[in-house]
PDB file of C-alpha atoms in Angstrom:
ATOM      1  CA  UNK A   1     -49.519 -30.453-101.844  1.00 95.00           C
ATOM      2  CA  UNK A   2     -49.114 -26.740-102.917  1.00 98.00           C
ATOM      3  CA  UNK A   3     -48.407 -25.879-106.305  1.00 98.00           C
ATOM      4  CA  UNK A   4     -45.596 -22.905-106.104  1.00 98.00           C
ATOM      5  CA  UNK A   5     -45.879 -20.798-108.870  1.00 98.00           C
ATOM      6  CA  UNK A   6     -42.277 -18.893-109.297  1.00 98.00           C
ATOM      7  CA  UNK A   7     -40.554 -17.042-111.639  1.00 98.00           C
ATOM      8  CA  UNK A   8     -36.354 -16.733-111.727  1.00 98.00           C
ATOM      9  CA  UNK A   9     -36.285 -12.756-111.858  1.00 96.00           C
ATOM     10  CA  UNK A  10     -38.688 -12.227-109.175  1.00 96.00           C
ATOM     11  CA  UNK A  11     -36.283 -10.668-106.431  1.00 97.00           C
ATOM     12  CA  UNK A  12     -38.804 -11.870-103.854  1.00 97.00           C
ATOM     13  CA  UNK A  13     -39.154 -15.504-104.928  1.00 98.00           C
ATOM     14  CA  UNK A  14     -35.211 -15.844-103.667  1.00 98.00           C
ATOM     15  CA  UNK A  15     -37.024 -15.531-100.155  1.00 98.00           C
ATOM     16  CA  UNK A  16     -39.202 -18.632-100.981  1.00 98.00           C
ATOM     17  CA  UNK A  17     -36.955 -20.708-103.140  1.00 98.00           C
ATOM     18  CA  UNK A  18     -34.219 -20.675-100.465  1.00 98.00           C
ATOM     19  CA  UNK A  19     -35.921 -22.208 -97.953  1.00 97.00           C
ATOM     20  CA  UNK A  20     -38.409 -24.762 -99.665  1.00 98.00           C
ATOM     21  CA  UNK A  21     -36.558 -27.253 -98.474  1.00 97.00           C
ATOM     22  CA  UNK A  22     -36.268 -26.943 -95.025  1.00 97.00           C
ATOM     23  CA  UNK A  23     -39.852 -26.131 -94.875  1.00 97.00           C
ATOM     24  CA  UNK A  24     -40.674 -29.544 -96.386  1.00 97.00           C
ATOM     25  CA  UNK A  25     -38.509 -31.305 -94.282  1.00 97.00           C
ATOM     26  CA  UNK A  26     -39.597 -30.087 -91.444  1.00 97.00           C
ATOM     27  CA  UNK A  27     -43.469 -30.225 -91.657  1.00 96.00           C
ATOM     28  CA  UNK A  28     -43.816 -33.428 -94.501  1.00 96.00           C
ATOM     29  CA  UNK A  29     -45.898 -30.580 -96.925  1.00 97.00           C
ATOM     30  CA  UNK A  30     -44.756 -31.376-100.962  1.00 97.00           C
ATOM     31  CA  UNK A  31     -44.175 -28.580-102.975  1.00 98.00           C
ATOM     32  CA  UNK A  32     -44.713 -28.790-106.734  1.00 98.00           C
ATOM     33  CA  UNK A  33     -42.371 -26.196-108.521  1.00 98.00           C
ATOM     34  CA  UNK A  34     -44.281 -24.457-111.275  1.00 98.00           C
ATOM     35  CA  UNK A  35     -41.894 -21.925-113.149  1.00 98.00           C
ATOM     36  CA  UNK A  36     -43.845 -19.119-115.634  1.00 98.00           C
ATOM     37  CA  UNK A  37     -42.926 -15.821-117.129  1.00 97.00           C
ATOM     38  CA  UNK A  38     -43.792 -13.262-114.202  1.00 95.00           C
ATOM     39  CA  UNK A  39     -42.442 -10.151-116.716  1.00 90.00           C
ATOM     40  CA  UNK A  40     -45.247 -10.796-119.278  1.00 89.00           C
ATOM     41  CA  UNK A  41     -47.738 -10.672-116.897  1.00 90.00           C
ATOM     42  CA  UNK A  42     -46.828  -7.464-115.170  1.00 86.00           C
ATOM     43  CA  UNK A  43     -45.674  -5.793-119.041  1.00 81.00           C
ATOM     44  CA  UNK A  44     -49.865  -6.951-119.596  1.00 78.00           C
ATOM     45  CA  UNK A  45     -51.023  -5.621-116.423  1.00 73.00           C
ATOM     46  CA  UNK A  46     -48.839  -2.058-117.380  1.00 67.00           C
ATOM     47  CA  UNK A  47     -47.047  -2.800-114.120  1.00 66.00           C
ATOM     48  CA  UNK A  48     -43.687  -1.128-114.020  1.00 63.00           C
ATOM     49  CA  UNK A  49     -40.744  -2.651-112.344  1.00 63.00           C
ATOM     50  CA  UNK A  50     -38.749  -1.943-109.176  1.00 62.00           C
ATOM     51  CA  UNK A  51     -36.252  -0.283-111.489  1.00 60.00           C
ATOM     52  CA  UNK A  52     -37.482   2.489-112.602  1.00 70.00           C
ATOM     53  CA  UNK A  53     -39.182   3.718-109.147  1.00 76.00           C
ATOM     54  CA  UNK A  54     -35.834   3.852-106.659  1.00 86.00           C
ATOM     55  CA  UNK A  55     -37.538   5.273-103.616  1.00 92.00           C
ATOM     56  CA  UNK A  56     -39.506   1.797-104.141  1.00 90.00           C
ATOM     57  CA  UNK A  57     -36.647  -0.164-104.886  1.00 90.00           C
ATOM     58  CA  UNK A  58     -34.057   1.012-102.189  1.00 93.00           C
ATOM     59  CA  UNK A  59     -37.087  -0.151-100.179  1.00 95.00           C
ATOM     60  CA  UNK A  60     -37.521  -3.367-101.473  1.00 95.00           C
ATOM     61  CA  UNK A  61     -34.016  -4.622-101.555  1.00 96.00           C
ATOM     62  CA  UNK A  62     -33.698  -3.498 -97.547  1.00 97.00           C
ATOM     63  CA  UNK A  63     -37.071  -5.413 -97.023  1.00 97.00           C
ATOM     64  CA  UNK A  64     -35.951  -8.258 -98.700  1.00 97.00           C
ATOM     65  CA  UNK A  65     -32.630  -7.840 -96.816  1.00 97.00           C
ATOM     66  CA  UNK A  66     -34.433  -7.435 -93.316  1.00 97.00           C
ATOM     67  CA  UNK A  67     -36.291 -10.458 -94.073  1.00 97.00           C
ATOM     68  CA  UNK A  68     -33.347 -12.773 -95.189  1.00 98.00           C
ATOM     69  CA  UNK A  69     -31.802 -12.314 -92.128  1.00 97.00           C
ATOM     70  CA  UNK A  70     -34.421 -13.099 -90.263  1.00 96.00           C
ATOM     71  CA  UNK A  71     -34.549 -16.902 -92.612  1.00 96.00           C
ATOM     72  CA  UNK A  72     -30.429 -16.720 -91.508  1.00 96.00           C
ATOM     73  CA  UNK A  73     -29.716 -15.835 -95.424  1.00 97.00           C
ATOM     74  CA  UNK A  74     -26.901 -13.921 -96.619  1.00 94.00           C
ATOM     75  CA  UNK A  75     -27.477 -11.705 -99.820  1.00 98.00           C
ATOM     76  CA  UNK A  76     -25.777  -9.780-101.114  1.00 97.00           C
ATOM     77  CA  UNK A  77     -27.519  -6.648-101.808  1.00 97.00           C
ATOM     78  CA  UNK A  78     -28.697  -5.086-104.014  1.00 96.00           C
ATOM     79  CA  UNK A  79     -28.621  -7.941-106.644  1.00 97.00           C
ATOM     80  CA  UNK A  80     -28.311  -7.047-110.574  1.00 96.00           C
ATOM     81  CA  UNK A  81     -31.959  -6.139-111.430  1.00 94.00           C
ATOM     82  CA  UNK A  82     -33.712  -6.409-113.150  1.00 92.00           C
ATOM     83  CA  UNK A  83     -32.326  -9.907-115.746  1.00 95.00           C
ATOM     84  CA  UNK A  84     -31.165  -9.377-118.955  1.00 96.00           C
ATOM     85  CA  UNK A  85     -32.142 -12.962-119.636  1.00 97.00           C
ATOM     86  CA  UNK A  86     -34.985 -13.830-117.702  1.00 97.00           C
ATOM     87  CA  UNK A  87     -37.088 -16.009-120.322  1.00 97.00           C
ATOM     88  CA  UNK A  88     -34.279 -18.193-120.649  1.00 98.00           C
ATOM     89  CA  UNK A  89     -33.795 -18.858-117.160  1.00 98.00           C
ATOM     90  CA  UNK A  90     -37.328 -20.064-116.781  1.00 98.00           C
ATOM     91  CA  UNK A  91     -37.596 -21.831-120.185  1.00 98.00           C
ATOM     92  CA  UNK A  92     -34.449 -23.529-118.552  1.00 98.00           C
ATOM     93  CA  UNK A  93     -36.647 -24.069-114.991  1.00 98.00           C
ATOM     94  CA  UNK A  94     -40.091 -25.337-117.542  1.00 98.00           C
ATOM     95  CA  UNK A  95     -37.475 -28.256-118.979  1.00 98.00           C
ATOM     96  CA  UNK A  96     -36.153 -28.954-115.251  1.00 98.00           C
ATOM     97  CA  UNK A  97     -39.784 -28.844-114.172  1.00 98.00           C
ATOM     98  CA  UNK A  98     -40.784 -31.452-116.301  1.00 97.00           C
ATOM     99  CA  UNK A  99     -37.623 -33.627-116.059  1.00 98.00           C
ATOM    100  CA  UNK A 100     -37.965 -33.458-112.051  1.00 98.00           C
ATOM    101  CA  UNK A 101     -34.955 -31.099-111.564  1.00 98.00           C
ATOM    102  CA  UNK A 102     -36.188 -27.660-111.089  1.00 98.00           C
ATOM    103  CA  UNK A 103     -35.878 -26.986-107.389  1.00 98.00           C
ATOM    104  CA  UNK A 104     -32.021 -27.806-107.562  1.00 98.00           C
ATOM    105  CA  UNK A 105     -31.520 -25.831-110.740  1.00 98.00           C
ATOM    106  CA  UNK A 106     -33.736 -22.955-109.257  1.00 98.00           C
ATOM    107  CA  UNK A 107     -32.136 -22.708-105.772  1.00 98.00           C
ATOM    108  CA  UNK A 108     -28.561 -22.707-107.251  1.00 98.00           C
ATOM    109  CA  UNK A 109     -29.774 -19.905-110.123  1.00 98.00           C
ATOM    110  CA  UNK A 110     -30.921 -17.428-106.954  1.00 98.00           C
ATOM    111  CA  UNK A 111     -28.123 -18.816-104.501  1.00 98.00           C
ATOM    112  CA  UNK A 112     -25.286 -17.550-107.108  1.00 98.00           C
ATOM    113  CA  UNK A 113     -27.652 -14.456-108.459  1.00 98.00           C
ATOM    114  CA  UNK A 114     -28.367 -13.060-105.019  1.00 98.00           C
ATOM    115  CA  UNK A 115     -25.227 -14.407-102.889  1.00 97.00           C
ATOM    116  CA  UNK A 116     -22.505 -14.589-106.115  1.00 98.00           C
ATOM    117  CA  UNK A 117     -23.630 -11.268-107.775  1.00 98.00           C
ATOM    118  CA  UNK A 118     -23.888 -13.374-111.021  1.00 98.00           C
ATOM    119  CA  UNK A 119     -27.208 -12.720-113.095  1.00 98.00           C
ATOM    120  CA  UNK A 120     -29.284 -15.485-113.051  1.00 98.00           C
ATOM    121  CA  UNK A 121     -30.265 -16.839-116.794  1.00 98.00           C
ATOM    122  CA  UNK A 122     -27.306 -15.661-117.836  1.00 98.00           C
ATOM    123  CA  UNK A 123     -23.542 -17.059-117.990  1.00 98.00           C
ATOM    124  CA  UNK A 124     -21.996 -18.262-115.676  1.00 98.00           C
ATOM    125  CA  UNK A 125     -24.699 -18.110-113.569  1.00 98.00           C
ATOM    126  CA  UNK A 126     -27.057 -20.808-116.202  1.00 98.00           C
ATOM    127  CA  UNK A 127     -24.697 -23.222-116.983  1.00 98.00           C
ATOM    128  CA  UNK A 128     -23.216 -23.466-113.608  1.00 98.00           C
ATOM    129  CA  UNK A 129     -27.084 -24.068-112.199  1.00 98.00           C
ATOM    130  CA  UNK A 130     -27.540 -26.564-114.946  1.00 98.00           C
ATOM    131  CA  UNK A 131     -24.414 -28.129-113.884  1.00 98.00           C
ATOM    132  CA  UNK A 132     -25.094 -28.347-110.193  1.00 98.00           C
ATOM    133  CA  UNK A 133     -28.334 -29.970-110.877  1.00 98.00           C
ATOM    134  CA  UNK A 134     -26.929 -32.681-112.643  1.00 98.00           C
ATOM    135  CA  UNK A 135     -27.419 -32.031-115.887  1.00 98.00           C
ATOM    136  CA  UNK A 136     -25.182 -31.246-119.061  1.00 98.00           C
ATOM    137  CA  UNK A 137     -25.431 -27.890-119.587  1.00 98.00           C
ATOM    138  CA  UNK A 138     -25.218 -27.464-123.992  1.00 98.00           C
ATOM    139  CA  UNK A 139     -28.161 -29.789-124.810  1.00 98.00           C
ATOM    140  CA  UNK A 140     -29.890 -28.170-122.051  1.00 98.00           C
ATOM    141  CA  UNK A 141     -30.066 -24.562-122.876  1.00 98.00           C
ATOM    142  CA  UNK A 142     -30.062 -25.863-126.983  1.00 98.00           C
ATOM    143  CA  UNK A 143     -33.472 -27.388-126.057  1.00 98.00           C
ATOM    144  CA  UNK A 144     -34.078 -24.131-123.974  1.00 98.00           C
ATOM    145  CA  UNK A 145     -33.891 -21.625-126.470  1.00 98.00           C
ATOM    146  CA  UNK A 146     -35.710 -23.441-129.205  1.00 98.00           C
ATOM    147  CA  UNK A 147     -39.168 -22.727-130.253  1.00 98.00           C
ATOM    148  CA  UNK A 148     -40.612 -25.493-128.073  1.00 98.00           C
ATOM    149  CA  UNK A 149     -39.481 -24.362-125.145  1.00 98.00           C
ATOM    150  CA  UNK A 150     -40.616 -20.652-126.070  1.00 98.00           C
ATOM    151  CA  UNK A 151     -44.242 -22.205-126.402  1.00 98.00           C
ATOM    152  CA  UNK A 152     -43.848 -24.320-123.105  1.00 98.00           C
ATOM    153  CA  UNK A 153     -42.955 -21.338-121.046  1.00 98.00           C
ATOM    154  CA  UNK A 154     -45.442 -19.406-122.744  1.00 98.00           C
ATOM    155  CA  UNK A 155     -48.240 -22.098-122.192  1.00 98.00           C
ATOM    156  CA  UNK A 156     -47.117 -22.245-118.485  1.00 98.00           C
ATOM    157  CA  UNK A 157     -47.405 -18.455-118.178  1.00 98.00           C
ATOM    158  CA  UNK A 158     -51.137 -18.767-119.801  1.00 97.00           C
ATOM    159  CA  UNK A 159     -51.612 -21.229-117.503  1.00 97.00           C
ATOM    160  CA  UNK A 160     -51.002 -19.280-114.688  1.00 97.00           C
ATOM    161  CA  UNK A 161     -52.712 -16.434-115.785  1.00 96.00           C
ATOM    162  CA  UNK A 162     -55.955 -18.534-115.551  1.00 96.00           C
ATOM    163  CA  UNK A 163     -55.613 -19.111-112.400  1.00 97.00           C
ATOM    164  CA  UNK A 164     -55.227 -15.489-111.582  1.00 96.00           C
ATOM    165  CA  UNK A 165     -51.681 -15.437-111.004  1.00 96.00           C
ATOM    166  CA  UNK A 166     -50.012 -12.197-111.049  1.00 94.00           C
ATOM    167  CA  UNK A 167     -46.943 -12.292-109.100  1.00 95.00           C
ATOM    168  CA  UNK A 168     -44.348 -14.477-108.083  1.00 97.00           C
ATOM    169  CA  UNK A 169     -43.812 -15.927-105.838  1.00 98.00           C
ATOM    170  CA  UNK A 170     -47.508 -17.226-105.793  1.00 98.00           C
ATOM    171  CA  UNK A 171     -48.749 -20.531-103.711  1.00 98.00           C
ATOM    172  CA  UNK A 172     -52.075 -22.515-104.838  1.00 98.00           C
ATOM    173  CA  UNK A 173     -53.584 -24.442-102.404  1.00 97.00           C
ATOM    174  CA  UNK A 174     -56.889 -25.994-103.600  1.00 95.00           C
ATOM    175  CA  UNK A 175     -57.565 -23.307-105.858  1.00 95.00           C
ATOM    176  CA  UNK A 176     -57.213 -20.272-103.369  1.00 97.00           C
ATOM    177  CA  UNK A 177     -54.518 -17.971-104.374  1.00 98.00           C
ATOM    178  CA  UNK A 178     -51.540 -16.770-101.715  1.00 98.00           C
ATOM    179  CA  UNK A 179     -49.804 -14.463-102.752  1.00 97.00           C
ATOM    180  CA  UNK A 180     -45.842 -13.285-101.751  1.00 97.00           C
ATOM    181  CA  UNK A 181     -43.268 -14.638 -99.712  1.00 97.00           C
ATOM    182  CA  UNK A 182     -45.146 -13.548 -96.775  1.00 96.00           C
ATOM    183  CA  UNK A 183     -48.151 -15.404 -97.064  1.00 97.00           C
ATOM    184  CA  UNK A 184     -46.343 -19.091 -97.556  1.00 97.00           C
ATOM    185  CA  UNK A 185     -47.987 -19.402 -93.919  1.00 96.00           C
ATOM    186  CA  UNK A 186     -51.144 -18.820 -94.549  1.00 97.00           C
ATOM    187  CA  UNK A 187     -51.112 -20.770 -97.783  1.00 98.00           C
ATOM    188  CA  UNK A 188     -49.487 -23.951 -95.117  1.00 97.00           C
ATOM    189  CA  UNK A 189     -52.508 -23.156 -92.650  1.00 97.00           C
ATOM    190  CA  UNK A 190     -55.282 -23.319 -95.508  1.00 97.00           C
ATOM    191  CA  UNK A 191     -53.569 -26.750 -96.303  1.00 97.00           C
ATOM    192  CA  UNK A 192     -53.766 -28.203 -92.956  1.00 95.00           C
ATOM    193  CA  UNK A 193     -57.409 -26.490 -92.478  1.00 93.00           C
ATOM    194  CA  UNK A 194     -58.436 -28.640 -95.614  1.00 90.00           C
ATOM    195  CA  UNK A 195     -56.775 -32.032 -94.945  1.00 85.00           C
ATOM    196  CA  UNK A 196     -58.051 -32.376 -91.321  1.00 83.00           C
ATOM    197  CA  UNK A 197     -61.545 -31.601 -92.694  1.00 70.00           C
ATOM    198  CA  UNK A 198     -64.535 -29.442 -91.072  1.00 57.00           C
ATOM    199  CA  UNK A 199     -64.791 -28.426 -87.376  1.00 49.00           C
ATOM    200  CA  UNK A 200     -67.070 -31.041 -85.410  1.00 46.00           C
TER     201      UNK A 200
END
C-alpha cells in the first residue's frame, strides 16, 4: 500500500488524484488517501505561492497542461488559484477520509475545479462534491467547519509534517518519501522492490 498524502489546492495533486484509479485498477497497488493542509506548511517553510511569481506560474499551469494531455485529461487552464477556501475543502476530505469517501469527494472537487472552472472548497463546487460522493451535503460541511474538524485537519497536517512532508502531492512507501506527481513511478517501483524482497 502507499499512503498518498494530498492536499485540495495543490494545482499539481489534480495530476495524481485524476488518475488514482486507473492506476489501481490496472496494477492491484491500494492507495490510502491522506488529505492535510499543504498551505501551512509552505506559509512555515516562508514558501511563496505560484501566484505571486507569474513567470513561474504561466510555467506551471502549461506544465501541468502538457502533462494532462499526455494522462488524456482535459483542463481547463489556468484554474482559479490560488482557493479562497482551501481549509475547508480538506477538513471536508479529513471527514471523507475517515468515513471511507475521500477519493470520490476529492476527484469530483478537482474534476469540477480544474475542468468546471468552479473553486474547489467553495460553493458549488463543495456541496456538489459532497453530493456526488454520496453524502448529504449540510451536516457534512456543519461537522466540517466546527472546531473538531479544525483540530483533525490540523493534527493530520502535524502528522505529515513528521514525516517530512512538504508538498503535495507526496507518496509514502515504507517510510521513504516521493515527492510530486512525477515521481508516483518511482514511489510504485520502491513498492514492488520491497514486496518481492532482496536480490538472490
Amino acid at each position: 500500500m502507499i499512503d498518498f498524502w494530498f492536499s485540495i489546492g495543490s494545482t499539481y495533486t489534480y495530476l495524481s488524484v485524476m488518475r488514482l484509479a486507473k492506476i489501481q485498477a490496472e496494477t492491484g497497488i491500494e492507495f490510502r488517501w491522506r488529505p492535510f493542509n499543504v498551505r501551512s506548511i509552505m506559509i512555515e517553510m516562508d514558501n511563496i505561492p505560484f501566484a505571486k511569481k507569474p513567470v513561474k506560474a504561466a510555467y506551471m499551469w502549461r506544465d501541468i497542461e502538457r502533462r494532462a494531455a499526455m494522462y488524456r485529461m482535459v483542463p481547463k487552464l489556468p484554474a482559479p488559484y490560488p482557493l479562497a477556501e482551501l481549509e475547508r475543502a480538506n477538513r471536508v476530505a479529513v471527514i471523507a477520509a475517515r468515513e471511507g469517501w475521500c477519493e470520490a469527494y476529492a476527484r469530483e472537487s478537482y474534476r469540477r475545479w480544474f475542468e468546471m472552472g468552479e473553486p474547489a472548497g467553495s460553493e458549488p463546487n463543495i456541496s456538489a462534491s459532497i453530493n456526488k460522493a454520496g453524502q448529504e451535503p449540510e451536516p457534512i460541511l456543519r461537522e466540517a467547519d466546527s472546531d473538531a474538524a479544525k483540530a483533525e485537519l490540523a493534527a493530520a497536517t502535524e502528522q505529515a509534517k513528521a514525516l517530512g512532508i512538504f508538498g503535495s502531492p507526496s507518496f509514502l512507501v515504507d517510510g521513504e518519501l516521493f515527492w510530486g506527481d512525477d515521481r508516483l513511478d518511482d514511489a510504485m517501483r520502491w513498492l514492488r522492490q520491497i514486496e518481492s524482497g532482496p536480490p538472490d
